[in-house]
CSV table of C-alpha atoms and ligand atoms in Angstrom, one decimal:
chain,number,residue,atom,x,y,z
A,250,MET,CA,1.8,-37.5,5.1
A,251,SER,CA,5.2,-37.6,6.9
A,252,LEU,CA,7.9,-35.1,5.9
A,253,ALA,CA,10.0,-37.8,4.5
A,254,GLY,CA,7.0,-39.0,2.4
A,255,PHE,CA,6.4,-35.5,1.2
A,256,ASN,CA,10.2,-35.0,0.2
A,257,GLN,CA,10.0,-38.0,-2.1
A,258,LEU,CA,7.2,-36.6,-4.1
A,259,THR,CA,7.9,-35.1,-7.5
A,260,GLU,CA,7.8,-31.3,-8.0
A,261,GLN,CA,4.6,-31.6,-10.0
A,262,GLU,CA,2.9,-33.7,-7.2
A,263,LYS,CA,4.1,-31.1,-4.6
A,264,MET,CA,2.5,-28.4,-6.7
A,265,ASP,CA,-0.8,-30.4,-7.0
A,266,ARG,CA,-1.0,-30.8,-3.2
A,267,PHE,CA,-0.1,-27.1,-2.8
A,268,MET,CA,-2.9,-26.0,-5.0
A,269,GLU,CA,-5.4,-28.4,-3.3
A,270,ARG,CA,-4.5,-26.6,0.1
A,271,ILE,CA,-5.0,-23.1,-1.7
A,272,GLU,CA,-8.3,-24.1,-3.1
A,273,LYS,CA,-9.5,-25.6,0.2
A,274,GLY,CA,-8.8,-22.4,1.9
A,275,ASP,CA,-5.8,-23.7,4.0
A,276,LYS,CA,-3.4,-21.3,5.4
A,277,ILE,CA,0.2,-21.5,4.1
A,278,GLU,CA,2.8,-21.0,6.8
A,279,ALA,CA,6.4,-19.7,6.6
A,280,ASP,CA,7.9,-23.2,7.0
A,281,ASP,CA,5.5,-25.0,4.5
A,282,TRP,CA,6.6,-26.0,1.1
A,283,MET,CA,5.7,-23.4,-1.4
A,284,PRO,CA,6.5,-23.0,-5.2
A,285,ASP,CA,9.0,-20.5,-6.1
A,286,ASP,CA,6.7,-18.1,-7.8
A,287,TYR,CA,4.3,-17.9,-4.8
A,288,ARG,CA,7.3,-17.1,-2.6
A,289,MET,CA,8.7,-14.4,-5.0
A,290,VAL,CA,5.2,-12.7,-5.5
A,291,LEU,CA,4.6,-12.6,-1.8
A,292,ILE,CA,8.2,-11.0,-1.4
A,293,LYS,CA,7.5,-8.4,-3.9
A,294,LEU,CA,4.0,-7.6,-2.5
A,295,ILE,CA,4.6,-7.7,1.2
A,296,SER,CA,8.2,-5.9,1.1
A,297,MET,CA,6.5,-3.2,-1.0
A,298,HIS,CA,3.6,-2.9,1.4
A,299,GLY,CA,5.9,-2.8,4.4
A,300,ILE,CA,8.5,-0.2,2.8
A,301,SER,CA,5.4,2.0,1.6
A,302,GLU,CA,4.0,2.1,5.4
A,303,ILE,CA,7.4,3.4,6.4
A,304,MET,CA,7.9,5.8,3.6
A,305,GLY,CA,4.2,6.8,4.0
A,306,ALA,CA,4.9,8.1,7.5
A,307,LEU,CA,7.1,11.0,6.0
A,308,PRO,CA,4.6,13.2,4.2
A,309,GLU,CA,2.3,13.3,7.4
A,310,LYS,CA,5.4,13.4,9.6
A,311,GLU,CA,6.1,17.0,8.2
A,312,TRP,CA,2.8,18.1,9.7
A,313,VAL,CA,3.4,16.9,13.2
A,314,PRO,CA,5.2,20.3,14.1
A,315,LYS,CA,2.7,22.4,12.3
A,316,ALA,CA,-0.6,20.7,13.3
A,317,PRO,CA,-3.3,23.4,14.0
A,318,SER,CA,-4.0,22.2,17.5
A,319,LEU,CA,-2.7,20.1,20.4
A,320,GLN,CA,-5.5,17.5,19.8
A,321,LYS,CA,-4.6,17.3,16.0
A,322,LYS,CA,-1.0,17.1,16.9
A,323,LEU,CA,-1.4,14.1,19.1
A,324,GLY,CA,-3.7,12.5,16.4
A,325,ILE,CA,-1.2,12.8,13.5
A,326,MET,CA,1.8,11.8,16.0
A,327,ALA,CA,-0.1,8.6,16.8
A,328,LYS,CA,-0.8,7.9,13.2
A,329,VAL,CA,2.8,8.2,12.1
A,330,GLN,CA,3.8,5.9,14.9
A,331,ASP,CA,1.1,3.3,13.7
A,332,GLU,CA,2.4,3.5,10.2
A,333,MET,CA,5.9,2.8,11.2
A,334,GLY,CA,4.7,-0.1,13.4
A,335,HIS,CA,2.8,-1.5,10.4
A,336,GLY,CA,6.0,-1.3,8.3
A,337,GLN,CA,8.0,-3.2,11.1
A,338,LEU,CA,5.3,-5.8,11.2
A,339,LEU,CA,5.3,-6.5,7.6
A,340,LEU,CA,9.1,-6.4,7.2
A,341,ARG,CA,9.2,-9.2,10.0
A,342,VAL,CA,6.7,-11.2,7.7
A,343,VAL,CA,9.1,-10.9,4.7
A,344,GLU,CA,12.1,-11.9,6.7
A,345,ASP,CA,10.7,-15.4,7.0
A,346,LEU,CA,10.2,-15.6,3.3
A,347,LEU,CA,13.7,-14.2,2.4
A,348,GLU,CA,15.6,-16.6,4.8
A,349,PRO,CA,15.6,-19.5,2.6
A,350,LEU,CA,17.0,-17.2,-0.2
A,351,GLY,CA,19.9,-16.2,2.0
A,352,LYS,CA,18.6,-12.6,2.1
A,353,SER,CA,18.0,-10.5,5.2
A,354,ARG,CA,15.8,-7.5,6.1
A,355,GLU,CA,18.9,-5.3,5.8
A,356,ASP,CA,19.1,-6.3,2.2
A,357,LEU,CA,15.7,-4.9,1.7
A,358,MET,CA,16.7,-1.5,3.0
A,359,GLU,CA,19.6,-1.7,0.7
A,360,ASP,CA,17.1,-2.4,-2.2
A,361,LEU,CA,15.1,0.6,-1.3
A,362,PHE,CA,18.1,2.9,-1.6
A,363,THR,CA,19.3,1.4,-4.8
A,364,GLY,CA,15.8,1.7,-6.4
A,365,GLU,CA,15.2,-2.0,-6.7
A,366,LEU,CA,12.5,-2.1,-4.1
A,367,LYS,CA,9.8,0.4,-5.1
A,368,PHE,CA,7.4,2.3,-2.7
A,369,HIS,CA,3.8,3.4,-3.4
A,370,ASN,CA,3.3,6.3,-5.9
A,371,VAL,CA,1.4,8.4,-3.4
A,372,PHE,CA,4.3,8.7,-0.9
A,373,HIS,CA,6.6,10.4,-3.6
A,374,MET,CA,4.1,13.5,-3.7
A,375,PRO,CA,4.4,16.6,-1.7
A,376,SER,CA,1.9,17.4,1.2
A,377,PRO,CA,2.2,21.5,1.2
A,378,THR,CA,-0.9,22.2,3.3
A,379,TRP,CA,-2.9,20.9,6.2
A,380,GLY,CA,-5.5,20.0,3.6
A,381,ASP,CA,-3.1,17.4,2.3
A,382,ALA,CA,-2.5,15.9,5.7
A,383,GLY,CA,-6.3,15.4,5.8
A,384,MET,CA,-6.4,14.0,2.2
A,385,ILE,CA,-3.8,11.5,2.9
A,386,ALA,CA,-5.6,10.2,6.0
A,387,TRP,CA,-9.0,10.4,4.6
A,388,LEU,CA,-8.4,9.1,0.9
A,389,VAL,CA,-5.0,7.4,0.9
A,390,ASP,CA,-6.0,5.4,4.0
A,391,GLY,CA,-9.3,4.9,2.6
A,392,ALA,CA,-7.7,3.3,-0.6
A,393,ALA,CA,-5.3,1.5,1.5
A,394,ILE,CA,-8.2,0.0,3.4
A,395,MET,CA,-9.8,-1.3,0.2
A,396,THR,CA,-6.6,-2.9,-1.2
A,397,GLN,CA,-5.8,-4.5,2.2
A,398,THR,CA,-9.3,-5.8,3.2
A,399,ASN,CA,-9.1,-7.5,-0.3
A,400,MET,CA,-6.3,-9.7,1.1
A,401,LEU,CA,-7.7,-10.3,4.6
A,402,GLN,CA,-8.3,-13.8,3.6
A,403,ALA,CA,-4.9,-14.1,1.9
A,404,SER,CA,-3.7,-17.8,1.7
A,405,TYR,CA,-0.4,-16.9,3.4
A,406,GLY,CA,-1.2,-17.0,7.0
A,407,PRO,CA,1.4,-14.7,8.4
A,408,TYR,CA,0.4,-11.9,6.0
A,409,ALA,CA,-3.5,-12.4,6.5
A,410,ARG,CA,-3.0,-12.2,10.4
A,411,ALA,CA,-0.8,-9.0,10.1
A,412,LEU,CA,-3.5,-7.4,7.8
A,413,HIS,CA,-6.2,-8.0,10.4
A,414,ARG,CA,-4.4,-5.8,12.9
A,415,ILE,CA,-3.2,-3.2,10.3
A,416,CYS,CA,-6.8,-2.8,8.9
A,417,ALA,CA,-8.3,-2.2,12.2
A,418,GLU,CA,-5.8,0.6,12.8
A,419,GLU,CA,-6.0,2.0,9.4
A,420,VAL,CA,-10.0,2.5,10.1
A,421,PHE,CA,-9.0,5.0,12.9
A,422,HIS,CA,-6.6,6.7,10.7
A,423,ALA,CA,-9.3,7.3,8.0
A,424,GLN,CA,-11.5,8.6,10.8
A,425,HIS,CA,-8.9,10.9,11.9
A,426,GLY,CA,-8.7,12.1,8.2
A,427,GLU,CA,-12.3,12.6,8.0
A,428,SER,CA,-12.4,14.8,11.0
A,429,ILE,CA,-9.7,17.1,9.5
A,430,ILE,CA,-11.6,17.1,6.2
A,431,MET,CA,-15.0,17.8,7.8
A,432,ALA,CA,-13.5,20.7,9.8
A,433,LEU,CA,-12.1,22.3,6.7
A,434,ALA,CA,-15.4,21.7,4.7
A,435,GLU,CA,-17.4,23.4,7.3
A,436,GLY,CA,-14.7,26.1,7.7
A,437,THR,CA,-13.9,29.6,6.0
A,438,GLY,CA,-13.8,30.3,2.3
A,439,MET,CA,-10.1,30.0,2.7
A,440,GLN,CA,-10.3,26.6,4.3
A,441,LYS,CA,-12.7,25.4,1.7
A,442,LYS,CA,-10.5,26.6,-1.1
A,443,MET,CA,-7.4,24.6,0.5
A,444,LEU,CA,-9.4,21.6,0.7
A,445,GLN,CA,-10.5,21.7,-3.0
A,446,GLU,CA,-6.7,22.3,-4.0
A,447,SER,CA,-5.4,19.4,-2.1
A,448,LEU,CA,-8.2,17.1,-3.7
A,449,ASN,CA,-7.1,18.5,-7.1
A,450,ARG,CA,-3.5,17.7,-6.2
A,451,TRP,CA,-4.2,14.3,-4.8
A,452,TRP,CA,-6.7,12.9,-7.4
A,453,GLU,CA,-4.5,11.5,-10.2
A,454,SER,CA,-2.3,10.0,-7.4
A,455,LEU,CA,-5.3,8.2,-5.9
A,456,LEU,CA,-6.3,6.8,-9.3
A,457,MET,CA,-2.8,5.6,-9.7
A,458,PHE,CA,-2.7,4.0,-6.1
A,459,PHE,CA,-4.6,0.9,-7.3
A,460,GLY,CA,-2.1,0.2,-10.0
A,461,PRO,CA,-2.7,0.0,-13.7
A,462,ALA,CA,-5.7,-2.0,-15.0
A,463,THR,CA,-3.6,-4.4,-17.1
A,464,ALA,CA,0.1,-5.1,-17.9
A,465,LYS,CA,-0.2,-2.9,-21.0
A,466,THR,CA,0.9,0.2,-19.1
A,467,THR,CA,3.8,-1.1,-17.1
A,468,GLY,CA,4.9,-4.2,-19.2
A,469,THR,CA,4.2,-6.5,-16.1
A,470,SER,CA,1.3,-7.5,-13.9
A,471,LYS,CA,1.1,-9.8,-11.0
A,472,GLN,CA,-2.6,-9.8,-10.7
A,473,ASP,CA,-3.3,-13.2,-12.4
A,474,LEU,CA,-0.7,-14.8,-10.0
A,475,THR,CA,-2.0,-13.2,-6.8
A,476,ILE,CA,-5.6,-14.1,-7.7
A,477,LYS,CA,-4.7,-17.6,-8.8
A,478,TYR,CA,-2.9,-18.3,-5.4
A,479,ARG,CA,-5.8,-16.6,-3.6
A,480,ILE,CA,-3.6,-13.9,-2.1
A,481,ARG,CA,-6.1,-11.4,-3.3
A,482,THR,CA,-9.6,-11.6,-4.9
A,483,LYS,CA,-10.3,-8.4,-6.9
A,484,THR,CA,-8.3,-6.9,-9.7
A,485,ASN,CA,-6.7,-3.2,-9.5
A,486,GLU,CA,-9.6,-1.9,-11.6
A,487,GLN,CA,-12.4,-3.5,-9.5
A,488,LEU,CA,-10.8,-2.0,-6.5
A,489,ARG,CA,-10.5,1.5,-8.1
A,490,GLN,CA,-14.2,1.2,-9.1
A,491,ASP,CA,-15.2,0.3,-5.5
A,492,PHE,CA,-13.3,3.3,-4.5
A,493,PHE,CA,-15.1,5.6,-6.7
A,494,THR,CA,-18.4,4.1,-5.5
A,495,LYS,CA,-17.5,4.7,-1.9
A,496,TYR,CA,-15.9,8.1,-2.1
A,497,VAL,CA,-17.4,10.1,-5.1
A,498,PRO,CA,-20.7,10.5,-3.3
A,499,ARG,CA,-18.9,11.6,-0.1
A,500,VAL,CA,-16.6,14.0,-2.0
A,501,LEU,CA,-19.7,15.7,-3.6
A,502,ALA,CA,-21.7,15.7,-0.2
A,503,ILE,CA,-19.2,18.0,1.5
A,504,GLY,CA,-19.3,20.5,-1.4
A,505,LEU,CA,-16.1,19.5,-3.3
A,506,GLN,CA,-15.9,19.3,-6.9
A,507,LEU,CA,-14.5,16.2,-8.8
A,508,PRO,CA,-11.4,17.1,-10.4
A,509,ASP,CA,-12.4,15.1,-13.5
A,510,GLU,CA,-15.4,17.0,-15.3
A,511,THR,CA,-15.8,13.9,-17.7
A,512,MET,CA,-16.5,11.5,-14.9
A,513,TYR,CA,-19.8,9.7,-14.7
A,514,PHE,CA,-21.4,6.3,-13.8
A,515,ASP,CA,-22.6,4.4,-16.6
A,516,GLN,CA,-25.7,2.7,-15.5
A,517,GLU,CA,-25.8,0.1,-18.5
A,518,LYS,CA,-22.2,-1.0,-17.9
A,519,GLY,CA,-22.3,-0.6,-14.2
A,520,GLU,CA,-19.1,1.2,-13.9
A,521,TRP,CA,-17.4,4.6,-13.4
A,522,ILE,CA,-16.1,6.3,-16.6
A,523,TYR,CA,-13.1,8.5,-15.8
A,524,ARG,CA,-10.1,10.2,-17.3
A,525,GLN,CA,-7.0,8.1,-17.1
A,526,PRO,CA,-4.2,9.3,-15.2
A,527,ASP,CA,-0.8,9.8,-16.9
A,528,TRP,CA,0.5,6.2,-16.7
A,529,ALA,CA,3.8,7.3,-18.1
A,530,GLU,CA,4.2,9.7,-15.3
A,531,PHE,CA,3.2,6.9,-12.8
A,532,LYS,CA,6.2,4.8,-14.2
A,533,ASN,CA,8.4,7.8,-13.9
A,534,ILE,CA,7.3,8.6,-10.3
A,535,ILE,CA,7.8,4.9,-9.0
A,536,ALA,CA,11.3,4.9,-10.5
A,537,ASN,CA,12.1,7.6,-7.8
A,538,ASN,CA,11.8,10.5,-10.1
A,539,GLY,CA,8.7,12.0,-8.3
A,540,PRO,CA,8.7,15.5,-6.8
A,541,MET,CA,9.7,14.2,-3.3
A,542,SER,CA,11.4,10.8,-4.0
A,543,LYS,CA,14.9,11.8,-3.6
A,544,SER,CA,14.5,13.8,-0.4
A,545,ARG,CA,12.4,11.2,1.3
A,546,LEU,CA,14.8,8.6,0.4
A,547,ARG,CA,17.6,10.8,1.6
A,548,LEU,CA,15.8,11.2,5.0
A,549,ARG,CA,15.2,7.4,5.4
A,550,LYS,CA,18.9,6.8,4.6
A,551,ILE,CA,20.0,9.2,7.3
A,552,ALA,CA,17.5,7.5,9.9
A,553,TYR,CA,18.7,4.1,8.9
A,554,GLU,CA,22.5,5.1,9.2
A,555,ASN,CA,22.0,6.9,12.5
A,556,ASN,CA,20.4,3.8,13.9
A,557,GLN,CA,23.1,1.5,13.0
A,558,TRP,CA,24.2,1.2,16.4
A,559,VAL,CA,20.9,0.0,17.7
A,560,ARG,CA,21.1,-3.0,15.1
A,561,GLU,CA,24.6,-3.6,16.2
A,562,ALA,CA,23.7,-3.8,19.8
A,563,LEU,CA,20.7,-6.0,19.2
A,564,ALA,CA,22.8,-8.5,17.0
A,565,ASN,CA,25.6,-8.6,19.8
A,566,PRO,CA,23.7,-8.6,23.0
B,1309,FAQ,C1,-3.1,-3.2,-5.4
B,1309,FAQ,C2,-1.7,-2.8,-5.5
B,1309,FAQ,C3,-1.6,-1.6,-4.9
B,1309,FAQ,C4,-1.2,-3.1,-6.8
B,1309,FAQ,O1,-1.3,-4.4,-7.3
B,1309,FAQ,P1,0.0,-5.2,-7.9
B,1309,FAQ,O2,-0.4,-6.6,-7.9
B,1309,FAQ,O3,1.2,-4.7,-7.3
B,1309,FAQ,O4,-0.2,-4.5,-9.4
B,1309,FAQ,P2,0.4,-5.0,-10.7
B,1309,FAQ,O5,1.3,-6.2,-10.6
B,1309,FAQ,O6,-0.6,-4.9,-11.8
B,1309,FAQ,O7,1.5,-3.7,-11.0
B,1309,FAQ,C5,2.4,-3.6,-12.0
B,1309,FAQ,C6,3.7,-2.8,-11.6
B,1309,FAQ,O8,3.4,-1.6,-11.1
B,1309,FAQ,C7,3.6,-1.4,-9.6
B,1309,FAQ,N1,2.7,-0.8,-9.0
B,1309,FAQ,C8,1.4,-0.9,-9.0
B,1309,FAQ,N2,0.7,-0.1,-8.3
B,1309,FAQ,C9,1.7,0.8,-7.7
B,1309,FAQ,C10,1.6,1.7,-6.8
B,1309,FAQ,N3,0.5,2.3,-6.4
B,1309,FAQ,N4,2.7,2.5,-6.6
B,1309,FAQ,C11,3.8,1.9,-7.1
B,1309,FAQ,N5,4.1,0.9,-7.8
B,1309,FAQ,C12,2.8,0.3,-8.3
B,1309,FAQ,C13,3.8,-3.0,-9.2
B,1309,FAQ,O9,4.7,-3.1,-8.2
B,1309,FAQ,C14,4.3,-3.7,-10.4
B,1309,FAQ,O10,5.8,-3.2,-10.5
B,1309,FAQ,P3,6.8,-4.4,-11.3
B,1309,FAQ,O11,6.6,-4.0,-12.8
B,1309,FAQ,O12,6.5,-5.7,-11.0
B,1309,FAQ,O13,8.2,-3.9,-10.7
B,1309,FAQ,C15,-0.9,-3.9,-4.6
B,1309,FAQ,O14,0.4,-3.6,-4.5
B,1309,FAQ,C16,-1.3,-4.2,-3.2
B,1309,FAQ,O15,-2.5,-4.6,-2.9
B,1309,FAQ,N6,-0.5,-3.9,-2.3
B,1309,FAQ,C17,-0.8,-4.1,-0.9
B,1309,FAQ,C18,-1.2,-2.9,0.0
B,1309,FAQ,C19,-0.3,-1.7,-0.1
B,1309,FAQ,O16,0.8,-2.0,-0.5
B,1309,FAQ,N7,-0.8,-0.6,0.3
B,1309,FAQ,C20,-0.2,0.7,0.1
B,1309,FAQ,C21,0.9,1.1,1.2
B,1309,FAQ,S1,0.4,1.2,2.8
B,1309,FAQ,C22,-0.8,2.6,3.0
B,1309,FAQ,O17,-1.1,3.2,1.9
B,1309,FAQ,C23,-1.1,3.0,4.3
B,1309,FAQ,C24,-0.7,4.5,4.6
B,1309,FAQ,C25,-1.5,5.5,4.4
B,1309,FAQ,C26,-1.2,6.8,4.7
B,1309,FAQ,C27,0.0,7.0,5.2
B,1309,FAQ,C28,0.9,6.0,5.5
B,1309,FAQ,C29,0.7,4.8,5.1
């Protein structure tokens, strides 16, 4: 159908055509017609993902000067650079979605500083030991791979394409994490203790990573909308269950104890039964009241302000 013909359709007819495309598995591109709620849910999801990649570089960045060997230092430096690159790639994808609304990428950064744009709960937490650097790369990246592969076939083409590259790199990150974890797990008593303590510290945050099961906890949930529009396929709880199935056996195999003594796999229900994390604390953390929220935001703001001249030079070549 010609553009002129399409423009003459009623809003309902445009919507019907859009849903036909979604159900056929077509990719929606930045210039295509899309309903407002599709655009808004994508902006929210991708801007939060992008900014979390950038904020996510900060806990590991702290370990670049303190990594225990040159090889580990090179590994963690490369990972930090990759995460920043993922953030840039994703913010570029959001830029096209924001343009028709008269908003820019700079506005997103302002939204981060005012607290309107949230970043993932895990990146509000401290990383006091080398064990934490390993835990982030092994299990946070492991969790990130699960949520992101869930969207590799996303109906929005630019996001799906960016995710293909990002997921490939995240696999390397998880392997880098696994190598840190294995070295500590096979190390001295002190190293094993350090590892167990970092797992204990990260456990609740990892459960929260996938988001609440239903809107009851936070008052809102976009899961139905993102599934309806085929941006993702699995719910937050299904992803959390997949995470347990993959990682609980691995955690136990390297001699670590689960920080939840009530946890077991219910054969009849076919699901893991576990102690819920403190969801009130989750809300508090993502409202920038986590232990490291303010200092990491401050660091980001300083970097943003110091680089203002680069943005100005690019805008006025
Ligand atoms: C699956 C989920 C995480 C959550 O599903 P949703 O559909 O969003 O769930 P739902 O609508 O039910 O939520 C209700 C409310 O709760 C909020 N909320 C929920 N969960 C969180 C949370 N964990 N943290 C903070 N807030 C959260 C949510 O926004 C909503 O807020 P609202 O009330 O609307 O203001 C989704 O965002 C996703 O797939 N993201 C894409 C991938 C991605 O972002 N990856 C991670 C970063 S990259 C990475 O890690 C790599 C790396 C590794 C190491 C180092 C460096 C980098």
